[in-house]
Amino acid sequence: VEEEAMNVIEPLSGLPAGANACVVHLVPNDVARLVRLASFGLVPGASVHVQQKSPALVLRIVHTTLAIDRALGEEIYVRRTA
Amino acid sequence: VSAFAPVVLVGNANVGKSALFGALTGAYVNVSNYPGTTVEVAEGTTRVAGRTTTVIDTPGVASLVPATDDERVTRDLLVSRGPAAVVVVADAKNLERALVLVQELGELGLPLVVCLNMMDEAADAGLLIDDGALALSLGVPVVPTVAVRRRGLQRLRAALASARVPTTDAPHPALPPLELASARRRWAAQLAGSVRSADASRTRASLLRERCERLATHPVWGWPILLTILYLTYSFVGVFGAGTLVGLLEDDLFGGRINPLVVRAAERLPWATLRDLLAGPYGIVTMALTYALALVLPIVATFFLAFGALEDSGYLPRLAVMVNRAFRAMGISGKAVLPMVLGLGCDTMATLTTRILETARERLIVIVLLALGVPCSAQLAVVLGLLQPLPFRALLIWAGVVLASLFTVGRLAAALIPGRSSDFILELPPLRLPRPGNVLVKTLARIEWYLKEAVPLFVLGTLVLFAAEKLRLLGFLQRAASPVVGGMLGLPPQATEAFVVGFLRRDFGAAGLFDLAAQGRLSPAQALVAVVTITLFIPCIANLFMIVKERGARTGLAVAAFILPFAVAVGALLNAVLRAFPGILG
């Protein structure tokens, strides 16, 4: 069951606080927004740590701490990692 | 390095670019911890190889693909100024992000030097970077520095002469934007990984810092922290600044020593008009200088100290995270908290920094809210001083009415103004202990700005009042305004003066009310109504000019025409409520 969960691709907003994940793809409905996220390191292949989900989604990407709207987390698809 | 081609500093936000600029040129620019403080481009000079060379500081950018005004400015500058060398300032902890810029700059064919700044923080986080290997791989000089401690500056200066166009595995520039960004990032991550080792142990300071960072935006613990910071600021500015210091300066120094001396000296003057001009009830010394130096200065100085420390600490972007949701309800993103909090320093300055917001709609909403209900430090301080002798409930009512006004107008504006709000994407810089030297220099620069900007307007305001009284206009104005001031707001006629000079500077108006209250001429209810009205009252002249400059004369007039009746209406409503329920203020 554990292994199966690892292979599921889900939106970043669905992850609990404290989870680690690897970015799989981003839903490109606004190119400018995605380029912006990419410039902070949110690109396919990047490792992300979810620090907290409220009042905003706070992510750690390597040594960058990034706060984003929760709605944006729905456009970032990830696979959970250990 | 030629005598004419400049050196340009480029880097992400919060990498210490401004500190490096200051250390290289000896000039001080605002060294702060959140994006948007260096929207304006600073220029200075430094000596490179015995020659005077121009150094240009640019706003912090995440990429050279322009998405914000800052990025547009930086890119245009690089193309138009033909720099002799571009210094890519990197946060040593965030090498990947700087390398993305290195690749983009390399594609523009620009000669680079990479400056690995904040090496002390990287070491605290347990990171080791092989700068030699990085230099070899990129083919450009790489210099480790700690700009705030002036470490590595000589090496950096020396390296400028050997700036080179870097060799990077640039992806095909015709790729779609997202693929291009990911390709750049992949290359950067690979290179950063190969020159960095993370096996050194982290210091206890760095572990403690991470814990504090988690608590500062924690969904539960973030709120008591926010309230504590608010309370400490209030104690320092409202109680110590507005109470203790103002008491010392206004009662003891000006009231007890300077003013009696000036009055006595003025008595020897043969002309009554000149005598009154200096030392009368609307005298330059007895009113303008007493207000500016004894009443407002101590409060403004303590606010600037507290604000500078907060800015330096990296807490303000975390505040943006905490209030993001409340701001969303007003149709703006949490990012707008940066100009809004800056507005607590100075609304005019804040109106300028609305440029960091990405949509025109959001900029307009924030400009209106700033002009309406964000009191600037000078005004806020006088307001807090005025509320201080009243029961604590008065402070809560004032804050509640002002916040409710902001919220209502924000919602209304969001519904009426077409367009969409921008995304909330905000980098949280590390929390740092404020450096006393940095905070002090910043505070002194702001006090200097206050003295230059505010004191002449205080004198001008006093002259207007003086002339109005001599020409018997004041009594006429008081009678003309009495249906509003006396009837609707229930205030004594002298309060009209405060509102008149409030046009010149908001704090001057509040200071007039402070004086009335100190003389015991305002009841608690009157003081509260007056303070709420003057807080919402139209912006000061400087702010109005800035709105006109940024958004055009029509918008400026529309903002003023909306705010004036709105402020009076809210004040009148509060007055009616306080009269109907006199028990509210005890």
XYZ file of C-alpha atoms in Angstrom:
668
model
C 0.000 0.000 0.000
C 2.862 2.332 0.903
C 4.535 1.807 -2.424
C 1.308 2.417 -4.299
C 0.849 5.760 -2.556
C 4.343 6.744 -3.656
C 3.368 6.368 -7.296
C 0.199 8.432 -7.190
C 0.428 11.835 -8.821
C -1.590 14.360 -6.840
C -1.897 18.121 -6.496
C 0.512 19.716 -4.036
C -2.419 21.253 -2.175
C -3.573 17.750 -1.201
C -0.401 16.936 0.740
C -0.327 17.180 4.542
C 2.065 19.545 6.317
C 5.466 17.932 6.770
C 5.277 15.888 3.545
C 8.092 15.684 1.001
C 7.401 15.421 -2.702
C 8.893 15.619 -6.157
C 7.302 17.947 -8.728
C 5.984 15.977 -11.734
C 4.260 18.613 -13.807
C 2.599 21.992 -13.640
C -0.745 22.736 -15.274
C 0.041 25.537 -17.676
C -3.099 27.690 -17.719
C -1.088 30.857 -17.164
C 2.421 30.882 -18.574
C 3.581 33.986 -16.697
C 2.593 32.403 -13.389
C 4.469 29.208 -14.132
C 7.604 31.016 -15.224
C 7.389 32.892 -11.928
C 7.090 29.665 -9.932
C 9.923 28.165 -11.977
C 12.195 31.066 -11.110
C 11.855 30.078 -7.443
C 12.763 26.492 -8.315
C 9.304 24.974 -8.744
C 9.983 22.989 -11.940
C 9.465 19.312 -12.863
C 11.990 17.217 -10.958
C 12.390 19.629 -8.018
C 12.082 18.316 -4.429
C 9.609 20.188 -2.253
C 8.941 20.083 1.467
C 5.495 21.239 2.631
C 6.164 23.246 5.787
C 2.564 24.309 6.411
C -0.762 24.678 4.616
C -2.450 27.484 6.510
C -2.832 30.489 6.483
C -0.897 30.105 3.210
C 0.984 27.211 1.642
C 4.617 27.481 2.753
C 7.119 25.389 0.775
C 10.814 24.759 1.075
C 12.655 24.197 -2.186
C 16.303 23.486 -1.332
C 17.140 26.579 0.747
C 14.391 28.835 -0.579
C 11.271 29.284 1.552
C 8.292 30.228 -0.590
C 4.768 31.207 0.460
C 2.005 30.796 -2.146
C -1.779 30.832 -2.298
C -3.351 27.477 -1.641
C -5.164 27.700 -4.959
C -1.799 27.726 -6.749
C -0.963 24.443 -5.057
C -3.759 22.823 -7.061
C -1.894 23.516 -10.282
C 1.312 21.811 -9.163
C 1.246 18.012 -9.488
C 3.663 15.998 -7.372
C 4.607 12.486 -6.335
C 5.242 11.891 -2.639
C 8.732 10.929 -1.547
C 10.049 9.751 1.800
C 37.305 48.372 -16.736
C 36.929 51.507 -18.826
C 36.340 54.903 -17.250
C 32.865 55.120 -18.757
C 31.329 51.656 -18.775
C 29.639 51.018 -15.412
C 29.641 47.994 -13.116
C 26.104 46.650 -12.542
C 25.026 44.589 -9.533
C 22.352 41.992 -10.365
C 20.802 39.369 -8.094
C 17.716 37.814 -6.538
C 15.881 39.692 -3.795
C 17.368 39.515 -0.268
C 20.888 38.528 -1.268
C 22.522 41.604 0.275
C 22.900 43.527 -2.984
C 22.172 46.864 -1.365
C 24.627 46.123 1.458
C 27.289 45.260 -1.130
C 26.493 48.442 -3.052
C 26.853 50.448 0.159
C 30.137 48.758 1.034
C 31.561 49.360 -2.460
C 30.440 52.971 -2.899
C 30.296 54.200 0.678
C 26.783 55.531 -0.034
C 23.923 54.186 1.995
C 20.798 52.801 0.337
C 17.928 51.139 2.110
C 19.195 47.701 3.147
C 16.032 45.786 3.850
C 14.623 42.360 3.986
C 11.680 42.370 1.659
C 11.225 42.808 -2.058
C 10.389 46.247 -3.349
C 12.595 48.551 -1.311
C 15.009 49.175 -4.173
C 12.497 49.793 -6.934
C 14.463 52.909 -7.749
C 17.890 52.254 -9.200
C 20.774 53.582 -7.104
C 24.066 54.758 -8.616
C 27.369 55.453 -6.930
C 31.076 55.365 -7.683
C 33.948 53.215 -6.529
C 37.671 52.897 -7.301
C 38.581 49.985 -9.556
C 42.261 49.609 -10.473
C 42.872 53.249 -9.599
C 40.003 54.550 -11.726
C 36.666 55.990 -10.648
C 33.933 53.691 -11.923
C 30.150 53.989 -11.752
C 28.353 51.239 -9.810
C 24.635 50.637 -10.431
C 22.426 48.761 -7.972
C 19.367 47.090 -9.534
C 16.110 45.836 -7.986
C 16.110 42.199 -6.886
C 14.940 39.905 -9.693
C 14.025 36.236 -9.903
C 14.686 36.015 -13.626
C 15.504 38.259 -16.560
C 12.312 37.152 -18.317
C 10.381 40.267 -17.339
C 7.280 39.556 -15.226
C 7.447 42.538 -12.869
C 8.447 46.190 -13.263
C 11.632 45.420 -11.330
C 12.677 42.791 -13.856
C 11.828 45.072 -16.771
C 13.936 47.869 -15.280
C 16.884 45.535 -14.706
C 16.782 44.008 -18.164
C 16.473 47.376 -19.925
C 19.335 48.722 -17.871
C 21.631 45.848 -18.783
C 20.871 46.264 -22.461
C 21.107 50.076 -22.547
C 24.124 50.779 -20.311
C 26.639 48.350 -21.853
C 28.277 47.412 -18.543
C 31.998 46.697 -18.299
C 31.192 44.001 -15.753
C 28.042 42.563 -14.216
C 28.400 41.327 -10.652
C 25.920 38.512 -10.054
C 25.309 38.695 -6.321
C 24.345 35.243 -5.047
C 23.025 34.141 -1.681
C 25.518 31.340 -1.055
C 22.706 29.195 0.390
C 20.676 29.574 -2.809
C 23.274 28.971 -5.480
C 20.797 27.410 -7.941
C 18.769 30.568 -8.275
C 21.797 32.763 -8.909
C 23.081 30.296 -11.517
C 19.835 30.679 -13.470
C 20.627 34.398 -13.685
C 24.230 33.599 -14.661
C 22.963 31.555 -17.598
C 20.498 34.232 -18.716
C 23.162 36.954 -18.482
C 25.616 34.742 -20.379
C 23.123 34.489 -23.229
C 23.053 38.288 -23.392
C 26.838 38.087 -23.887
C 27.639 40.069 -20.737
C 30.979 39.737 -18.882
C 30.363 38.495 -15.325
C 31.862 38.146 -11.891
C 29.992 35.892 -9.452
C 29.906 37.149 -5.872
C 28.990 34.446 -3.335
C 27.557 36.652 -0.623
C 26.365 35.760 2.895
C 29.000 33.026 3.194
C 28.620 33.253 7.000
C 24.961 32.196 6.805
C 25.803 29.351 4.438
C 28.433 28.133 6.896
C 25.860 28.344 9.716
C 23.536 26.170 7.641
C 26.350 23.618 7.260
C 27.056 24.296 3.576
C 30.509 24.283 2.009
C 30.982 25.722 -1.482
C 34.041 25.056 -3.617
C 34.339 28.485 -5.241
C 37.442 27.431 -7.195
C 35.562 24.583 -8.872
C 32.650 26.888 -9.654
C 35.003 29.463 -11.217
C 36.638 26.755 -13.300
C 33.322 25.390 -14.494
C 31.834 28.785 -15.425
C 35.057 30.378 -16.636
C 34.409 33.566 -14.631
C 35.883 34.877 -11.353
C 33.973 33.700 -8.238
C 34.504 35.670 -5.015
C 33.095 34.704 -1.583
C 31.997 37.737 0.477
C 30.145 38.827 3.606
C 29.071 42.306 2.481
C 27.601 43.467 5.809
C 30.973 42.774 7.449
C 32.928 44.106 4.445
C 34.676 40.763 3.962
C 35.996 39.859 0.501
C 35.522 43.337 -0.980
C 39.175 43.802 -2.030
C 39.141 40.504 -3.909
C 35.851 41.466 -5.570
C 37.241 44.817 -6.728
C 40.325 43.104 -8.102
C 38.221 40.473 -9.893
C 36.188 43.093 -11.795
C 39.001 43.537 -14.321
C 38.855 39.854 -15.289
C 35.084 39.595 -15.828
C 34.262 37.105 -18.616
C 31.239 35.859 -20.518
C 30.435 32.551 -18.763
C 30.393 29.167 -20.464
C 27.087 27.530 -19.612
C 25.135 24.733 -21.265
C 22.492 27.143 -22.441
C 19.287 25.471 -23.628
C 17.856 26.535 -26.972
C 16.279 29.962 -26.322
C 13.362 29.123 -28.663
C 11.995 26.505 -26.219
C 8.527 27.229 -24.754
C 8.875 29.331 -21.571
C 8.225 26.574 -19.043
C 10.589 24.079 -20.710
C 13.220 26.785 -20.948
C 12.854 27.591 -17.251
C 13.055 23.922 -16.263
C 16.081 23.324 -18.469
C 17.864 26.273 -16.871
C 16.945 25.047 -13.417
C 18.135 21.503 -14.123
C 21.502 22.774 -15.305
C 21.768 25.068 -12.261
C 20.837 22.307 -9.798
C 23.391 19.948 -11.300
C 26.218 22.487 -11.211
C 25.308 23.691 -7.699
C 25.199 20.099 -6.476
C 28.660 19.390 -7.874
C 30.387 22.321 -6.098
C 28.485 22.224 -2.813
C 28.756 19.774 0.050
C 26.222 19.770 2.837
C 27.948 17.429 5.267
C 29.302 20.068 7.608
C 27.311 20.222 10.824
C 24.727 22.933 11.280
C 25.299 25.379 14.074
C 22.817 25.668 16.928
C 22.058 29.226 15.821
C 20.861 27.926 12.468
C 18.626 25.268 14.065
C 17.140 27.873 16.405
C 16.544 30.185 13.460
C 14.668 27.485 11.579
C 12.451 26.831 14.592
C 11.648 30.546 14.909
C 10.877 30.713 11.185
C 8.383 27.859 11.519
C 6.696 29.504 14.510
C 6.437 32.934 12.871
C 4.037 31.680 10.172
C 2.517 28.846 12.231
C -1.301 28.675 11.807
C -1.731 28.773 15.612
C 1.457 30.171 17.175
C 1.838 32.782 14.443
C -1.034 34.802 15.930
C 0.273 35.240 19.501
C 3.643 36.128 17.947
C 2.001 38.728 15.700
C 0.076 40.194 18.641
C 3.188 40.254 20.817
C 5.141 42.133 18.159
C 2.234 44.552 17.756
C 2.046 45.066 21.519
C 5.797 45.594 21.900
C 5.752 48.139 19.082
C 2.822 49.903 20.735
C 4.576 49.951 24.117
C 7.740 51.355 22.605
C 6.123 53.945 20.326
C 2.819 54.696 22.054
C 3.857 54.520 25.695
C 7.593 55.260 25.760
C 7.765 57.586 22.714
C 4.406 59.357 22.963
C 4.302 59.331 26.768
C 7.720 59.525 28.372
C 9.708 61.264 25.636
C 6.977 63.720 24.645
C 6.517 64.598 28.321
C 10.221 65.333 28.642
C 10.457 67.380 25.465
C 7.096 69.156 25.349
C 6.390 69.947 28.998
C 9.886 70.240 30.400
C 12.078 71.427 27.539
C 9.745 73.493 25.311
C 6.968 74.334 27.795
C 9.248 74.968 30.768
C 12.365 76.465 29.216
C 12.446 77.362 25.524
C 8.989 78.865 25.035
C 9.016 81.178 28.122
C 12.440 82.392 26.970
C 11.197 83.056 23.435
C 8.075 84.789 24.731
C 10.188 87.035 26.944
C 12.588 87.814 24.122
C 9.689 88.543 21.774
C 8.220 91.040 24.203
C 11.085 93.371 23.376
C 10.105 93.442 19.726
C 8.376 96.680 18.745
C 5.846 95.151 16.294
C 2.921 93.195 17.697
C 2.499 91.229 14.481
C 6.106 90.051 14.483
C 5.804 89.218 18.172
C 2.766 87.030 17.511
C 4.405 85.505 14.462
C 7.223 84.182 16.649
C 5.626 83.514 19.997
C 1.864 83.995 19.755
C -0.740 81.224 19.845
C 0.064 80.544 16.158
C 3.747 81.371 16.476
C 6.540 79.710 14.558
C 8.344 78.724 17.768
C 5.391 78.227 20.065
C 3.334 76.214 17.575
C 5.291 74.969 14.538
C 8.574 74.054 16.225
C 6.936 72.821 19.414
C 4.705 70.487 17.378
C 7.406 69.341 14.993
C 10.250 68.817 17.449
C 8.646 68.137 20.812
C 5.414 66.382 19.911
C 5.958 64.524 16.654
C 9.711 63.951 16.452
C 10.072 61.655 19.507
C 7.149 59.547 18.307
C 8.369 59.384 14.734
C 11.891 58.526 15.859
C 10.716 55.646 18.051
C 8.492 54.372 15.231
C 11.335 54.479 12.710
C 13.544 52.549 15.162
C 10.899 49.858 15.699
C 10.041 49.695 11.986
C 13.705 49.506 10.984
C 14.284 46.621 13.379
C 11.227 44.785 11.999
C 12.344 45.360 8.410
C 15.815 44.089 9.202
C 14.532 40.999 10.990
C 12.753 39.505 7.961
C 9.436 39.364 9.816
C 7.420 41.559 7.426
C 7.017 38.963 4.605
C 5.856 36.515 7.307
C 3.274 39.059 8.357
C 2.116 38.972 4.718
C 1.557 35.214 5.040
C -0.515 35.671 8.201
C -2.821 38.347 6.739
C -3.067 36.928 3.208
C -6.574 35.604 3.726
C -7.965 38.815 5.168
C -6.448 40.688 2.240
C -7.955 38.228 -0.241
C -11.384 39.256 1.034
C -10.540 42.813 -0.039
C -9.613 41.681 -3.542
C -5.864 42.103 -3.044
C -3.141 39.558 -2.357
C -1.121 39.204 0.828
C 1.778 40.672 -1.101
C 0.029 44.036 -0.754
C 0.820 43.920 2.962
C 4.283 45.172 2.042
C 3.106 48.590 0.775
C 0.390 48.607 3.465
C 2.874 48.133 6.310
C 5.259 50.553 4.666
C 2.293 52.950 4.679
C 2.487 52.841 8.452
C 5.905 54.418 7.892
C 4.873 56.891 5.200
C 1.897 56.686 2.843
C 3.702 58.717 0.213
C 6.623 56.274 0.139
C 4.165 53.368 0.172
C 2.149 54.750 -2.761
C 5.367 54.678 -4.775
C 6.078 51.042 -3.882
C 2.670 49.813 -5.069
C 4.671 49.263 -8.263
C 5.683 45.861 -6.893
C 2.077 44.702 -7.351
C 1.480 42.979 -10.639
C -1.931 44.250 -11.771
C -3.165 47.816 -12.253
C -6.379 46.966 -10.404
C -4.531 45.862 -7.307
C -2.297 48.931 -7.394
C -5.347 51.211 -7.492
C -7.132 49.427 -4.628
C -4.026 49.600 -2.451
C -3.470 53.293 -3.254
C -7.064 54.076 -2.213
C -6.736 52.064 1.013
C -3.427 53.734 1.866
C -4.919 57.184 1.378
C -8.054 56.277 3.310
C -7.140 54.434 6.429
C -3.470 53.574 6.808
C -2.115 56.203 9.187
C 1.532 57.113 8.581
C 4.013 56.794 11.451
C 3.845 60.443 12.384
C 0.069 60.432 12.462
C -0.197 56.988 14.024
C 2.126 58.031 16.781
C 0.147 61.158 17.614
C -3.079 59.125 17.427
C -1.659 56.537 19.836
C -0.504 59.304 22.130
C -3.999 60.804 22.076
C -5.659 57.479 22.810
C -3.218 56.533 25.531
C -4.946 58.421 28.409
C -8.338 56.987 27.335
C -9.572 53.546 28.419
C -8.049 50.683 26.395
C -11.466 50.125 24.781
C -11.046 53.418 22.917
C -7.973 52.038 21.151
C -9.908 48.899 20.183
C -12.865 50.935 18.892
C -10.538 53.162 16.854
C -8.761 50.152 15.353
C -12.076 48.374 14.735
C -13.704 51.336 12.960
C -10.627 51.995 10.802
C -10.237 48.304 9.888
C -13.954 47.991 9.105
C -13.719 51.067 6.846
C -10.701 49.625 5.037
C -12.436 46.295 4.641
C -15.706 47.789 3.352
C -14.020 50.143 0.902
C -11.622 47.391 -0.229
C -14.501 45.015 -0.966
C -16.418 47.736 -2.734
C -13.402 48.708 -4.832
C -12.694 45.060 -5.650
C -16.279 44.655 -6.887
C -16.283 47.876 -8.906
C -12.818 47.920 -10.457
C -12.490 45.414 -13.317
C -9.521 43.071 -13.718
C -7.977 40.266 -11.700
C -5.808 40.245 -8.607
C -2.235 39.022 -8.779
C -0.878 35.731 -7.469
C 0.467 35.483 -3.952
C 3.979 34.170 -4.483
C 6.383 35.513 -1.886
C 9.832 34.424 -0.850
C 10.409 34.339 2.920
C 13.964 35.497 3.697
C 15.758 34.054 6.726
C 14.850 35.569 10.094
C 17.841 37.515 11.327
C 18.623 39.454 14.459
C 18.510 43.106 13.396
C 21.969 44.692 13.258
C 21.865 47.748 15.554
C 24.248 49.708 13.297
C 22.109 49.097 10.228
C 18.871 49.976 12.051
C 20.434 53.127 13.475
C 21.760 54.373 10.134
C 18.379 53.722 8.528
C 16.548 55.491 11.370
C 18.841 58.522 11.145
C 18.315 58.718 7.370
C 14.544 58.643 7.915
C 14.662 61.259 10.688
C 16.690 63.494 8.379
C 14.032 62.981 5.723
C 11.324 63.846 8.289
C 13.068 67.052 9.338
C 13.559 68.157 5.730
C 10.106 67.145 4.560
C 7.888 67.815 7.550
C 9.252 70.803 9.456
C 8.870 73.268 6.532
C 5.265 72.095 6.108
C 4.643 72.590 9.835
C 5.913 76.160 9.509
C 3.810 76.692 6.380
C 0.738 75.328 8.150
C 1.317 77.649 11.095
C 1.695 80.609 8.725
C -1.611 79.706 7.056
C -3.323 79.581 10.444
C -1.603 82.790 11.553
C -2.735 84.642 8.423
C -6.218 83.165 8.696
C -6.519 84.407 12.257
C -5.190 87.898 11.488
C -7.607 88.199 8.571
C -10.408 86.860 10.763
C -10.843 83.979 8.353
C -10.453 81.374 11.062
C -13.599 82.432 12.880
C -15.434 82.524 9.550
C -14.165 79.049 8.646
C -15.067 77.710 12.076
C -18.592 79.076 11.720
C -18.883 77.745 8.168
C -17.697 74.293 9.230
C -19.639 74.249 12.483
C -22.652 72.334 11.111
C -20.189 69.558 10.206
C -17.555 69.829 12.953
C -19.886 70.868 15.763
C -23.167 69.359 14.606
C -22.321 66.087 12.905
C -19.081 65.288 14.742
C -19.925 67.007 18.046
C -16.477 68.619 18.346
C -15.483 72.049 19.685
C -14.967 74.750 16.995
C -11.164 74.773 17.548
C -11.036 71.258 16.092
C -11.705 72.832 12.683
C -8.128 74.151 12.718
C -6.814 70.629 13.117
C -8.745 69.489 10.066
C -7.597 72.489 8.028
C -3.918 71.860 8.748
C -4.549 68.138 8.297
C -4.589 68.951 4.577
C -0.942 69.946 4.836
C 0.191 66.989 6.858
C -1.923 64.349 8.529
C 0.201 64.322 11.679
C -0.014 68.104 11.990
C -3.789 67.794 12.160
C -3.560 65.038 14.739
C -1.037 67.079 16.714
C -3.577 69.932 16.896
C -6.100 67.520 18.370
C -3.467 66.199 20.776
C -2.948 69.746 22.002
C -6.713 70.280 22.475
C -6.994 67.051 24.444
C -3.981 67.944 26.579
C -5.709 71.209 27.498
C -8.708 69.180 28.610
C -10.949 70.569 25.876
C -11.982 67.183 24.457
C -14.130 64.670 26.299
C -13.111 60.992 25.812
C -15.948 60.540 23.294
C -14.953 63.688 21.397
C -11.317 62.618 21.346
C -12.277 59.229 19.908
C -14.529 60.713 17.191
C -11.849 63.251 16.282
C -9.123 60.615 16.075
C -11.201 58.284 13.884
C -12.136 61.147 11.545
C -8.590 62.462 11.198
C -7.272 58.924 10.575
C -9.679 58.433 7.667
C -9.326 62.046 6.528
C -7.942 62.854 3.092
C -4.258 62.135 2.475
C -1.603 64.779 3.038
C -0.511 67.003 0.149
C 2.612 64.951 -0.565
C 0.606 61.729 -0.784
C -1.980 63.376 -3.038
C 0.795 64.606 -5.355
C 2.220 61.082 -5.456
C -1.183 59.610 -6.396
C -1.501 62.193 -9.177
C 2.006 61.351 -10.370
C 1.378 57.586 -10.345
C -2.255 57.411 -11.480
C -3.131 60.805 -13.016
C -4.944 63.926 -11.799
C -8.404 62.511 -12.355
C -7.761 59.548 -10.037
C -6.161 61.832 -7.451
C -9.208 64.103 -7.372
C -11.608 61.175 -7.350
C -9.781 59.621 -4.376
C -9.916 62.902 -2.426
C -13.564 63.525 -3.376
C -14.533 60.097 -2.101
C -12.495 60.075 1.103
C -13.502 63.482 2.508
C -17.278 62.823 2.818
C -16.587 59.198 3.756
C -14.368 60.195 6.711
C -16.937 62.726 7.946
C -19.773 60.207 7.574
C -17.943 57.538 9.590
C -17.031 60.119 12.269
C -20.644 61.321 12.456
C -21.914 57.758 12.734
C -19.484 57.004 15.563
C -20.497 60.242 17.291
C -24.175 59.274 17.084
C -23.450 55.804 18.483
C -21.315 57.147 21.348
C -24.052 59.645 22.205
C -26.779 57.033 22.137
C -24.738 54.652 24.314
C -22.609 56.838 26.591
C -21.703 53.771 28.658
C -19.389 52.492 25.892
C -16.457 54.612 27.040
C -17.375 54.244 30.722
